[in-house]
XYZ file of C-alpha atoms in Angstrom:
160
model
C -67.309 57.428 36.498
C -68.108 54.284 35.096
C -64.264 53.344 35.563
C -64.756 54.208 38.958
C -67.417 51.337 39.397
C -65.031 48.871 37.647
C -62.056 49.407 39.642
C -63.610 49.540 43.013
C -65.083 45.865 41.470
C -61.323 44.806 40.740
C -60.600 46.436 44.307
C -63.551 44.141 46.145
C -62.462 40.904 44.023
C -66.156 40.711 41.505
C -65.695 39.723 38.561
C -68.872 40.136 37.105
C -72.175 42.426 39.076
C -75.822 43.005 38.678
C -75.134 46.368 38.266
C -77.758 49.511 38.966
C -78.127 52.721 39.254
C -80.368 55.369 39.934
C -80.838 58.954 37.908
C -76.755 60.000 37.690
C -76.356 56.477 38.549
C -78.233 55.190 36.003
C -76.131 57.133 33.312
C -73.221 55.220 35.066
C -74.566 51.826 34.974
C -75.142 52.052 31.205
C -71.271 52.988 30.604
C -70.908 50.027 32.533
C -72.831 48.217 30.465
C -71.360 49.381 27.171
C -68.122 49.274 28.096
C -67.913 46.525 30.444
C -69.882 43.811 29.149
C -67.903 40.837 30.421
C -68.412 42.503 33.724
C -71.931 42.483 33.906
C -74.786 40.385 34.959
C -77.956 42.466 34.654
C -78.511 45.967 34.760
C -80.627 48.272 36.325
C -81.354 51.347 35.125
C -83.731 53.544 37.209
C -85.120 57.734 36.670
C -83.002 57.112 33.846
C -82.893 55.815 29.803
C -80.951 56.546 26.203
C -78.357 59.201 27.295
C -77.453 60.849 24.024
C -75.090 63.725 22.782
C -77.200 67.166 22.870
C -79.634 65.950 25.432
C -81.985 68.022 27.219
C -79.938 66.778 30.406
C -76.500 68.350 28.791
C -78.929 71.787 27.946
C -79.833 71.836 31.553
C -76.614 71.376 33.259
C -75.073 74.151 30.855
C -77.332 76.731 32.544
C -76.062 76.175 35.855
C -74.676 79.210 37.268
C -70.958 78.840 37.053
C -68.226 79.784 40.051
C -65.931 82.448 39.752
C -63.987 81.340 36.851
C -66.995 79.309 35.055
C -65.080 75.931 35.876
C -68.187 74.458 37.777
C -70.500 74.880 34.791
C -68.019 73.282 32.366
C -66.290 70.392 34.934
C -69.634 69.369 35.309
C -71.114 69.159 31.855
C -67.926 67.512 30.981
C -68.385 64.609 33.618
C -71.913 63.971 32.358
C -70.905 64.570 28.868
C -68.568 61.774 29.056
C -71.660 59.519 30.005
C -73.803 59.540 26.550
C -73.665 56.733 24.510
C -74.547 55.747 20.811
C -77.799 53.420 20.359
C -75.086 50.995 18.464
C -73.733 51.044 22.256
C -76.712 50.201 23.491
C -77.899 47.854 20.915
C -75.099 45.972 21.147
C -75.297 45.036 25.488
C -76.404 41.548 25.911
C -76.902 41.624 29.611
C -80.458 41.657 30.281
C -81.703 44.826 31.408
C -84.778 46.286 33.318
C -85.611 50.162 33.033
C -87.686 51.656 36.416
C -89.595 55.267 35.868
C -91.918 57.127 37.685
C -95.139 57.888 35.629
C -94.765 61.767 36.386
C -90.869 61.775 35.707
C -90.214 64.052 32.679
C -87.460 61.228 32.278
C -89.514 59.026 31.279
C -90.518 60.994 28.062
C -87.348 62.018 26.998
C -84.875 59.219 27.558
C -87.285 55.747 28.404
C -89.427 56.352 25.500
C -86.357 56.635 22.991
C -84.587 53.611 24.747
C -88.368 51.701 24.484
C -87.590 52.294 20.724
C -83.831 51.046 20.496
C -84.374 47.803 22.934
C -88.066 47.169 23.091
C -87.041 43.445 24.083
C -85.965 45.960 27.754
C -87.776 45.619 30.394
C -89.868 48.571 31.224
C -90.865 49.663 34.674
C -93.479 52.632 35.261
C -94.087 53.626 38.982
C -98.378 54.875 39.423
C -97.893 58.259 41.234
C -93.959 58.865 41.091
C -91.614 61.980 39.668
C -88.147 61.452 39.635
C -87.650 62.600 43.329
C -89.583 60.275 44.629
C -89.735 57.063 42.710
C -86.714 55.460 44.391
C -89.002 56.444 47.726
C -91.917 53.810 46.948
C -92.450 50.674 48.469
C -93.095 49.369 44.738
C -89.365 50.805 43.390
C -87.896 48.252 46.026
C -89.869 45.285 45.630
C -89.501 45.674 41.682
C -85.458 45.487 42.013
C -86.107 42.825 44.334
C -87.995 40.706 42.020
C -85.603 41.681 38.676
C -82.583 40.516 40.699
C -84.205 37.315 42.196
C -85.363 36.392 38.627
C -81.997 36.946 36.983
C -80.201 34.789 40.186
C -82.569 31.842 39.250
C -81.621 28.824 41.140
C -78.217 30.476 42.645
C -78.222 31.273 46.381
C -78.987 34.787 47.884
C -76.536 36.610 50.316
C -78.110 37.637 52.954
């Protein structure tokens, strides 16, 4: 998925992106970040942290009930699968990054804690009052991409 982003970046002419992503999208943006780093500006990383190998994430989507023919079950825990990374990985991203979770998102436990311990020079985010449904949903989620993005463009002019 994270080849996706890249080539619909070739596809659009961008060379390099502040690149972000939200839960699924989050797990995206940091493949983009490992394994696109000339690509990247900043990243974004939001209701999401440190993807790893025998997550809790790859647990859950292994007990989703398959179709006829248990391909759903296993398509799908291959996609996200495909997403975890190594802490060398991440360890070794220079783009400055920001992490966004909701106080009440069991994300933030299992993935931004561990990722707090990897790249504590990250920027950390926690939403007051927000799970991991509705964090992207407060006025606060917006303003704080906002400002992250506006402090990484510095002195370069904003599209509109």
């Amino acid at each position: 998925m994270a080849e996706d982003v890249v080539r619909l970046m070739d596809h659009l002419g961008v060379a390099r992106a502040h690149v972000v992503g939200y839960s699924l999208g989050g797990m995206i943006a940091m493949r983009v970040l490992t394994d696109h780093p000339d690509r990247v500006l900043s990243g974004t990383l939001a209701g999401m942290g440190l993807f790893r190998e025998g997550s809790p994430l790859q647990e859950f989507w292994g007990r989703i009930p398959a179709r006829p023919g248990g391909r759903t079950a296993a398509a799908c825990m291959r996609a996200v699968g495909a997403l975890a990374v190594t802490e060398d990985a991440v360890r070794a991203i220079r783009a400055p990054v920001e992490v966004i979770v909701g106080d009440r998102d069991p994300v933030r436990r299992l993935y931004v804690t561990p990722l707090a311990v990897v790249r504590p020079d990250w920027r950390i985010v926690e939403l007051e009052d927000a799970g991991h449904l509705n964090a992207i949903m407060k006025p606060a989620f917006r303003s704080e991409i906002r400002g992250w993005l506006d402090r990484q463009a510095g002195d370069r002019p904003r599209s509109p």
